[in-house]
PDB file of C-alpha atoms in Angstrom:
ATOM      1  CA  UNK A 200      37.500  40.139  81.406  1.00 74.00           C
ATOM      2  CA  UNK A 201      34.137  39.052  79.822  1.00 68.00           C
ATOM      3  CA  UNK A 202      31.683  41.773  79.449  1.00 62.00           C
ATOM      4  CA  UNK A 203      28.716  41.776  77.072  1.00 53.00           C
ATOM      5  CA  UNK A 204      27.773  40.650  73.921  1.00 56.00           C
ATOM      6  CA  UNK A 205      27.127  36.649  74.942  1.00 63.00           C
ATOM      7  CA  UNK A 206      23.648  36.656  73.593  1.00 63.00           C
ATOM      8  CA  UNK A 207      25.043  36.801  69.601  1.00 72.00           C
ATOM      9  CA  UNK A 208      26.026  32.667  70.528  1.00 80.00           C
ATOM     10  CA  UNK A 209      22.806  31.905  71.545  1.00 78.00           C
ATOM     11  CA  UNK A 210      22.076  28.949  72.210  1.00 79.00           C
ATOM     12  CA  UNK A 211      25.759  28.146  72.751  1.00 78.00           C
ATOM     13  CA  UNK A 212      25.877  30.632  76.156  1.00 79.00           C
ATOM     14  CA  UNK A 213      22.119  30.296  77.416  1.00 76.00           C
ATOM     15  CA  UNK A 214      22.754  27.910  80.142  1.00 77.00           C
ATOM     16  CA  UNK A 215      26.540  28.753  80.186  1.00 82.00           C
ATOM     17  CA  UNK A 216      28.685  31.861  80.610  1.00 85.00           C
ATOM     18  CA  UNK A 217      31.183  32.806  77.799  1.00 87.00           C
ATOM     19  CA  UNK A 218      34.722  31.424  79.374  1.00 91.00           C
ATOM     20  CA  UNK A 219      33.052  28.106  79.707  1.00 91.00           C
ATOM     21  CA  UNK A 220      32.147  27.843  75.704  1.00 89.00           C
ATOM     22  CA  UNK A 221      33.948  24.458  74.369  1.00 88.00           C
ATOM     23  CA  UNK A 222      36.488  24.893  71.753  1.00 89.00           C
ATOM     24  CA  UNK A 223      38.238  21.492  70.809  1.00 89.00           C
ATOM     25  CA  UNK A 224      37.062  19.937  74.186  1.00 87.00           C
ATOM     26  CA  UNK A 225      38.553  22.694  75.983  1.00 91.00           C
ATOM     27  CA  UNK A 226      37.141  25.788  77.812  1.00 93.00           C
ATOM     28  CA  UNK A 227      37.501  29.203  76.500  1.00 93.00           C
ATOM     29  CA  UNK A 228      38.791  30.522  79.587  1.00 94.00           C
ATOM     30  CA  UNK A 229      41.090  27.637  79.483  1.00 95.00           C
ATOM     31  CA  UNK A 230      42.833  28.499  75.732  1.00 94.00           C
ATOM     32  CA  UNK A 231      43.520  32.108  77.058  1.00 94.00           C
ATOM     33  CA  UNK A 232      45.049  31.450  80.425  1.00 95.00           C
ATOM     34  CA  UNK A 233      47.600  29.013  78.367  1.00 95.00           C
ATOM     35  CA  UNK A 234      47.654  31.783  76.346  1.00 95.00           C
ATOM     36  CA  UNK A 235      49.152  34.072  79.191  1.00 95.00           C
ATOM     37  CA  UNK A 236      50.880  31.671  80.828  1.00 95.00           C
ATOM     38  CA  UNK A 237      53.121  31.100  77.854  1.00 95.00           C
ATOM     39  CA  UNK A 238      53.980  34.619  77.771  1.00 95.00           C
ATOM     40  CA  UNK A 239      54.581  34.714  81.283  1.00 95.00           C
ATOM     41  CA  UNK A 240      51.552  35.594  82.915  1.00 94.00           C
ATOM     42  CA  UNK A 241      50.731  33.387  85.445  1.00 95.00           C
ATOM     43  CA  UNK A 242      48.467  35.480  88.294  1.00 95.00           C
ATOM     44  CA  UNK A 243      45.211  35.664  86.531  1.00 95.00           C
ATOM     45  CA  UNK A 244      42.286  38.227  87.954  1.00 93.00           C
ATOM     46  CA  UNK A 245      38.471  37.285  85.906  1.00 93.00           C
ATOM     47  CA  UNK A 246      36.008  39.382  86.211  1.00 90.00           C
ATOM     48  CA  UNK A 247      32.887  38.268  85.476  1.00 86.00           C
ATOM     49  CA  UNK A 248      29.486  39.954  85.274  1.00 82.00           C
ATOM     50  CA  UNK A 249      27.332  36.383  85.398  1.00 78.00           C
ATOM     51  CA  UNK A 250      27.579  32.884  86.630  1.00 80.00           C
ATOM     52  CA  UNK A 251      31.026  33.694  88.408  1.00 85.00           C
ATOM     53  CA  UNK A 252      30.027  30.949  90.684  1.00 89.00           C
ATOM     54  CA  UNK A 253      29.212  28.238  87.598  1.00 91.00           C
ATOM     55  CA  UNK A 254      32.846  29.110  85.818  1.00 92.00           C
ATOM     56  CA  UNK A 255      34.356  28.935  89.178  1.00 93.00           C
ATOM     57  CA  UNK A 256      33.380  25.699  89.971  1.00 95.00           C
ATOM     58  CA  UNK A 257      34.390  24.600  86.674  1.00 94.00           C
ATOM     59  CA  UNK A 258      37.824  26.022  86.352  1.00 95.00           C
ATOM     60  CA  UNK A 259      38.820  25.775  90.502  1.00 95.00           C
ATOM     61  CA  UNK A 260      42.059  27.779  91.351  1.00 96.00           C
ATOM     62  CA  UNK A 261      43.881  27.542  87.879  1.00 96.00           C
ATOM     63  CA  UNK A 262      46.629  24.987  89.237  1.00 95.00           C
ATOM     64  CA  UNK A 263      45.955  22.644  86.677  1.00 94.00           C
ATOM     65  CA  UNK A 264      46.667  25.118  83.957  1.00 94.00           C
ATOM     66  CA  UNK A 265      49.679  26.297  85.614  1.00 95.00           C
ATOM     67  CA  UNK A 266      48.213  29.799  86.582  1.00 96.00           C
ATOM     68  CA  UNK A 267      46.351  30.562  89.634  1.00 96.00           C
ATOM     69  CA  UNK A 268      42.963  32.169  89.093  1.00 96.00           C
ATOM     70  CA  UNK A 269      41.446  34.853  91.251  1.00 94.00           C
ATOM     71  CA  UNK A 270      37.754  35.277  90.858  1.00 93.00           C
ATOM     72  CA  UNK A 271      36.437  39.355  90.252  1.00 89.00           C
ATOM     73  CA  UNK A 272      32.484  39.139  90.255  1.00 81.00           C
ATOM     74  CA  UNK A 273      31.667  42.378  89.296  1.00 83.00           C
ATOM     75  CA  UNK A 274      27.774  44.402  89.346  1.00 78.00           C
ATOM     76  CA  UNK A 275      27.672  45.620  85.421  1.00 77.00           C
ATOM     77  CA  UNK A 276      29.102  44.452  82.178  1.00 74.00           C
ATOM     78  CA  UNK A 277      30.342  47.430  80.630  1.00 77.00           C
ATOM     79  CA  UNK A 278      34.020  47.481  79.803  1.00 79.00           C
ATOM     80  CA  UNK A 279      34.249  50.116  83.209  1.00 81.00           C
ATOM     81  CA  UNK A 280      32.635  48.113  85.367  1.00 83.00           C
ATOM     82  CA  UNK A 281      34.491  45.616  84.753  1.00 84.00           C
ATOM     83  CA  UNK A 282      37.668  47.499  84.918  1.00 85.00           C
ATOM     84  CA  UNK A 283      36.824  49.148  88.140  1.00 84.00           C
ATOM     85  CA  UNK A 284      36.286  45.180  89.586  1.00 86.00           C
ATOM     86  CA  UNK A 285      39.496  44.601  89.128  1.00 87.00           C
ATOM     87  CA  UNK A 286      40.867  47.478  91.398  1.00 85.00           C
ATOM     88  CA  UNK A 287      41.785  45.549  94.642  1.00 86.00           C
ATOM     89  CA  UNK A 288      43.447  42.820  92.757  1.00 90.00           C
ATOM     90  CA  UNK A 289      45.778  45.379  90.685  1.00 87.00           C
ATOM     91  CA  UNK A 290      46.276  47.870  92.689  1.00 84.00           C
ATOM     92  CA  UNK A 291      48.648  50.626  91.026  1.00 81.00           C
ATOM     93  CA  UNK A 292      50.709  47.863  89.082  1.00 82.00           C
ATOM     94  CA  UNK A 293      50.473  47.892  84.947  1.00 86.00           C
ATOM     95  CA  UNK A 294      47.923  45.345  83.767  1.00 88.00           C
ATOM     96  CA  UNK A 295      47.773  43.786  81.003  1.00 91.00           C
ATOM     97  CA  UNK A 296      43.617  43.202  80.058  1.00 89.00           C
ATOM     98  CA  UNK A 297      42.155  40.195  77.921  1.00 89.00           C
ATOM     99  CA  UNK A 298      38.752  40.623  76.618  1.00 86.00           C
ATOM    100  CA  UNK A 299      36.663  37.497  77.551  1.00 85.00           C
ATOM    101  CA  UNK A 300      35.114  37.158  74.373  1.00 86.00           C
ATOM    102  CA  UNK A 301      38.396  36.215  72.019  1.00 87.00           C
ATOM    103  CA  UNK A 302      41.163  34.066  71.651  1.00 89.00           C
ATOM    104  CA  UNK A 303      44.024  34.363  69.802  1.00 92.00           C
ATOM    105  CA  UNK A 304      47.782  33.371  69.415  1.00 93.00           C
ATOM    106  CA  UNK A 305      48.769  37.126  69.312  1.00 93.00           C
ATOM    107  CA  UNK A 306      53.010  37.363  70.813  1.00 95.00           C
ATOM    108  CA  UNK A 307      52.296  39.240  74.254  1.00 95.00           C
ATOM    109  CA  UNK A 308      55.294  39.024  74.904  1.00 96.00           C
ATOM    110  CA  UNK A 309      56.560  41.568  72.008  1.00 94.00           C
ATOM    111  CA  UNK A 310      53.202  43.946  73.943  1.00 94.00           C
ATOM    112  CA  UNK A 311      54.709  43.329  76.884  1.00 94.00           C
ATOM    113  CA  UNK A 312      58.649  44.382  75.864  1.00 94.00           C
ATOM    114  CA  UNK A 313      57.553  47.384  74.336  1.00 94.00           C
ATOM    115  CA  UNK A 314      55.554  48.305  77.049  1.00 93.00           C
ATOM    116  CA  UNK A 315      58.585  48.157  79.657  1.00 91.00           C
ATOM    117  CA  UNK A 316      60.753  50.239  77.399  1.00 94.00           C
ATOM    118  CA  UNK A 317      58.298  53.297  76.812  1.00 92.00           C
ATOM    119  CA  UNK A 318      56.447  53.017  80.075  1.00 86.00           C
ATOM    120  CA  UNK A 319      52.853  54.361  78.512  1.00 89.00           C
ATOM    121  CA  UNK A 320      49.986  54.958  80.301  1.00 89.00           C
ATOM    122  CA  UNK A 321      48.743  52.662  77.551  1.00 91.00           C
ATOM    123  CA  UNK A 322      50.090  50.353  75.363  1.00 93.00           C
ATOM    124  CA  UNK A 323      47.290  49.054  72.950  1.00 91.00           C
ATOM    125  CA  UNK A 324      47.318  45.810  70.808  1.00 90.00           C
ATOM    126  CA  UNK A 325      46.332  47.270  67.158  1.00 87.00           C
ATOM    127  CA  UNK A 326      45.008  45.092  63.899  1.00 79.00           C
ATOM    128  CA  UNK A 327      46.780  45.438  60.609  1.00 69.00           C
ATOM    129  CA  UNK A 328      46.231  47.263  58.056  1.00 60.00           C
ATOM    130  CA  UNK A 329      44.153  50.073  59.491  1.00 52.00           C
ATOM    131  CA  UNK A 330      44.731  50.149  63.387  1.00 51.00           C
ATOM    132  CA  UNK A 331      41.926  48.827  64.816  1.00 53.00           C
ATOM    133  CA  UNK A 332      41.061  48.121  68.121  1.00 53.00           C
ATOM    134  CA  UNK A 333      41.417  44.187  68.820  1.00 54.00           C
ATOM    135  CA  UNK A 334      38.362  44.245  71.104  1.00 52.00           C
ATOM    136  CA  UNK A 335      34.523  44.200  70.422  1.00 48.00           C
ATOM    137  CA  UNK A 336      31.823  47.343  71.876  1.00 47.00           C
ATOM    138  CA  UNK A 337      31.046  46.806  75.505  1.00 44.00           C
ATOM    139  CA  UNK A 338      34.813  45.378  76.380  1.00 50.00           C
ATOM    140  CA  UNK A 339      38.237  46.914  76.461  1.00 55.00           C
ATOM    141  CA  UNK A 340      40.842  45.684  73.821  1.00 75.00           C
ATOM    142  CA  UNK A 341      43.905  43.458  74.304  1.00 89.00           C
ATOM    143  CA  UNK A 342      46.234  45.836  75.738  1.00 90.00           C
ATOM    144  CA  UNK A 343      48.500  46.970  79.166  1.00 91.00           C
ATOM    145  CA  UNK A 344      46.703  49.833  81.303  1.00 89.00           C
ATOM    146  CA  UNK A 345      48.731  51.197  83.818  1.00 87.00           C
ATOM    147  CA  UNK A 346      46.692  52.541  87.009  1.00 83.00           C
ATOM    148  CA  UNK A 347      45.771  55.930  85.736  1.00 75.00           C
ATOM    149  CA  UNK A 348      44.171  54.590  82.323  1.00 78.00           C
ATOM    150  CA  UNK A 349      42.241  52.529  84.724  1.00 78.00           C
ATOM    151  CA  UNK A 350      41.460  55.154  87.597  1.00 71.00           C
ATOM    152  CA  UNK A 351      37.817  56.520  88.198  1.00 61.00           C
ATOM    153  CA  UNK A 352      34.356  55.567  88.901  1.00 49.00           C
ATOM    154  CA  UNK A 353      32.719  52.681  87.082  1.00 56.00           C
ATOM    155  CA  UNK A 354      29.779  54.152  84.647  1.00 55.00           C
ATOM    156  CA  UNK A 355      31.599  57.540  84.680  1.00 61.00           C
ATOM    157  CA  UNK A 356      32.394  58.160  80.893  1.00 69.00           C
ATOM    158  CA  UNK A 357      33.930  55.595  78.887  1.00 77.00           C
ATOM    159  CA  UNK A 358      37.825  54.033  78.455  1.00 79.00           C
ATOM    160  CA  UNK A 359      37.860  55.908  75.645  1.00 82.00           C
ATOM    161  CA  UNK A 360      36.991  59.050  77.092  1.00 83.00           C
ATOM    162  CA  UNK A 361      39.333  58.240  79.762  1.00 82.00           C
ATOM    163  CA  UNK A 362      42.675  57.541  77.301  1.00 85.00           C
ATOM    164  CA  UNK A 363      41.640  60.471  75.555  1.00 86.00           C
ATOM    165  CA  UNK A 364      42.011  62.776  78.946  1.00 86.00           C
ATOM    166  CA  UNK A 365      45.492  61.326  79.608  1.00 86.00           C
ATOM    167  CA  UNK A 366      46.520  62.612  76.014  1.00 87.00           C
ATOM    168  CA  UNK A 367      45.534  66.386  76.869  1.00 90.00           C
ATOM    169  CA  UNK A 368      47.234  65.583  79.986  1.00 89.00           C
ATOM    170  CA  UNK A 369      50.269  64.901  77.956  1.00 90.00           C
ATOM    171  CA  UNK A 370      50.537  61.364  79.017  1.00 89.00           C
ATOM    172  CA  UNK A 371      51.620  59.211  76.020  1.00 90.00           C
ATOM    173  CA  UNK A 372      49.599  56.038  74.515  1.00 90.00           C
ATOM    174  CA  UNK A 373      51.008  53.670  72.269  1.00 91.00           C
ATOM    175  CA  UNK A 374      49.415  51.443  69.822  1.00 90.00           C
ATOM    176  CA  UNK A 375      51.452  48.018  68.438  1.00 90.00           C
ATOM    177  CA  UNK A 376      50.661  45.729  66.096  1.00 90.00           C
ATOM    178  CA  UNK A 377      51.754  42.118  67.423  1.00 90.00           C
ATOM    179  CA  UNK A 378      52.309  38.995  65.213  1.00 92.00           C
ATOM    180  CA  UNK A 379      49.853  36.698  65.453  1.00 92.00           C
ATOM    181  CA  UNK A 380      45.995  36.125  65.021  1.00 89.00           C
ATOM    182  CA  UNK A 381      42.630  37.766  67.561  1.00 89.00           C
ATOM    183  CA  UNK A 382      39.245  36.342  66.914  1.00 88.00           C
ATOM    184  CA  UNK A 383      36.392  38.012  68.848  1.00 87.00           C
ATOM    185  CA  UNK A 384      33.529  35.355  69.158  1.00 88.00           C
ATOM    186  CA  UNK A 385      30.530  37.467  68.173  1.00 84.00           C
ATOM    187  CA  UNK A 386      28.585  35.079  67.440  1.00 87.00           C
ATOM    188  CA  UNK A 387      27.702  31.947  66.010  1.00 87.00           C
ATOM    189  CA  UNK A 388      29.384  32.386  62.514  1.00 91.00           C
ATOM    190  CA  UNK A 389      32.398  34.143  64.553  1.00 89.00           C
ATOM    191  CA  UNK A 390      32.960  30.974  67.005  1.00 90.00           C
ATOM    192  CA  UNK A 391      32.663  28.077  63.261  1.00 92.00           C
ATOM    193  CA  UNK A 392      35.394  30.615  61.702  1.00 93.00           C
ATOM    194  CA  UNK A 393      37.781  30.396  64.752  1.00 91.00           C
ATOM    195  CA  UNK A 394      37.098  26.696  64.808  1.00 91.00           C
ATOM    196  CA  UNK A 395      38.143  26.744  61.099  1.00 93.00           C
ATOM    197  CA  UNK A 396      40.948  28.969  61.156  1.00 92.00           C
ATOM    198  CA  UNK A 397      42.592  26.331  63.736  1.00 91.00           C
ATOM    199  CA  UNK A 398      41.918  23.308  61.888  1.00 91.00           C
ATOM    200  CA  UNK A 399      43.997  25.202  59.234  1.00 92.00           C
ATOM    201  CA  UNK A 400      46.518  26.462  61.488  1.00 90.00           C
ATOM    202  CA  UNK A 401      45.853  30.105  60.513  1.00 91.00           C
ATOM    203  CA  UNK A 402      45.184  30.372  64.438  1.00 91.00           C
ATOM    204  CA  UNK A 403      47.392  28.488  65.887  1.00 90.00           C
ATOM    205  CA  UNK A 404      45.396  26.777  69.374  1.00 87.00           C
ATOM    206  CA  UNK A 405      46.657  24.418  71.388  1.00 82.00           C
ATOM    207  CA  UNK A 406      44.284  21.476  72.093  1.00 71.00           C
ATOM    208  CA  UNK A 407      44.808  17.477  73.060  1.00 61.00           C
ATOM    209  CA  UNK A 408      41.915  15.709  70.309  1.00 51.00           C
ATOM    210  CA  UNK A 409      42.630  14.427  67.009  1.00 50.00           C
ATOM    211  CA  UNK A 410      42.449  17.763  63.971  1.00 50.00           C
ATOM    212  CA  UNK A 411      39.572  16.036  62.325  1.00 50.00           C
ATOM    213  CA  UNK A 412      35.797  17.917  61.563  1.00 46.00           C
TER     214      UNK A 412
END
């Protein structure tokens, strides 16, 4: 999912969307689907608020990255709208969402094991120490949603708001901490930390040229 909040990497997003932003000669959109597709994942839904078409053209069908990509253009960016674009392509099942804007080496695998056993309505990737939400304002956090956290009309409330109805409902909501490192790309000195962080192998990215800066 990539929602707003592009314009704090000006100039590195003014003539190209977010997934397409170069890190180590490699697309953005490209280190998260190998990402997922190391912990399984390999159907792939993107919704995208602007230049769906450019990033499309760019990335094709996934088959090179061993996934298979199905494009979500959606109307708005907020973190609803582009939940609500991704309707058709999820249907009821549990999903498990990927902010556009970050990239990480966090184990979804361990998210995804603890979210078979306790069967949440929401299972919620957390950072140490104090619990925070791995996501950034105008985009929902790395996490699984089954289809009633993600239920409703786009623009009607918030995810928050939403979650916090399925607790009075008595529906439970889990939040784990995974191993492993999230950077949201907020901007410019965001994007040179995460580039620094994986020269030093705090973040551990995968990427083909030479570790040299």
């Amino acid at each position: 999912l990539c929602g707003e909040g592009e314009e704090g990497l000006a100039p590195l997003t003014l003539e190209r969307p977010l997934p397409l932003l170069s890190l180590f000669y490699k697309p953005l959109l490209a280190h998260q689907a190998g990402l997922l597709r190391r912990h399984g994942v390999r159907e792939i839904g993107v919704a995208l608020p602007r230049l769906s078409r450019m990033v499309e053209d760019a990335m094709g069908d996934g088959e090179e990255l061993g996934v298979r990509f199905t494009w979500l253009p959606c109307r708005g960016a907020g973190e609803l709208e582009l939940l609500a674009a991704c309707a058709a392509f999820l249907g009821e099942e549990a999903a498990l969402v990927l902010p556009g804007g970050g990239l990480g080496d966090l184990d979804l695998s361990a998210l995804l094991a603890f979210h078979q056993v306790h069967r949440s309505a929401a299972t919620l990737a957390l950072a140490p120490p104090a619990g925070r939400l791995r996501a950034r304002q105008g985009e929902p956090g790395v996490g699984i949603l089954r289809g009633a956290a993600r239920a409703g009309a786009a623009g009607e409330g918030t995810l928050a708001g939403r979650l916090s109805a399925l607790l009075d409902r008595g529906e439970a909501l889990y939040g784990v901490v995974p191993e492993g490192q999230w950077r949201e790309l907020t901007g410019g000195e965001a994007y040179l930390d995460a580039l620094a962080d994986a020269l030093s192998g705090k973040l551990r990215l995968r990427w083909d040229a030479p570790r040299t800066a």
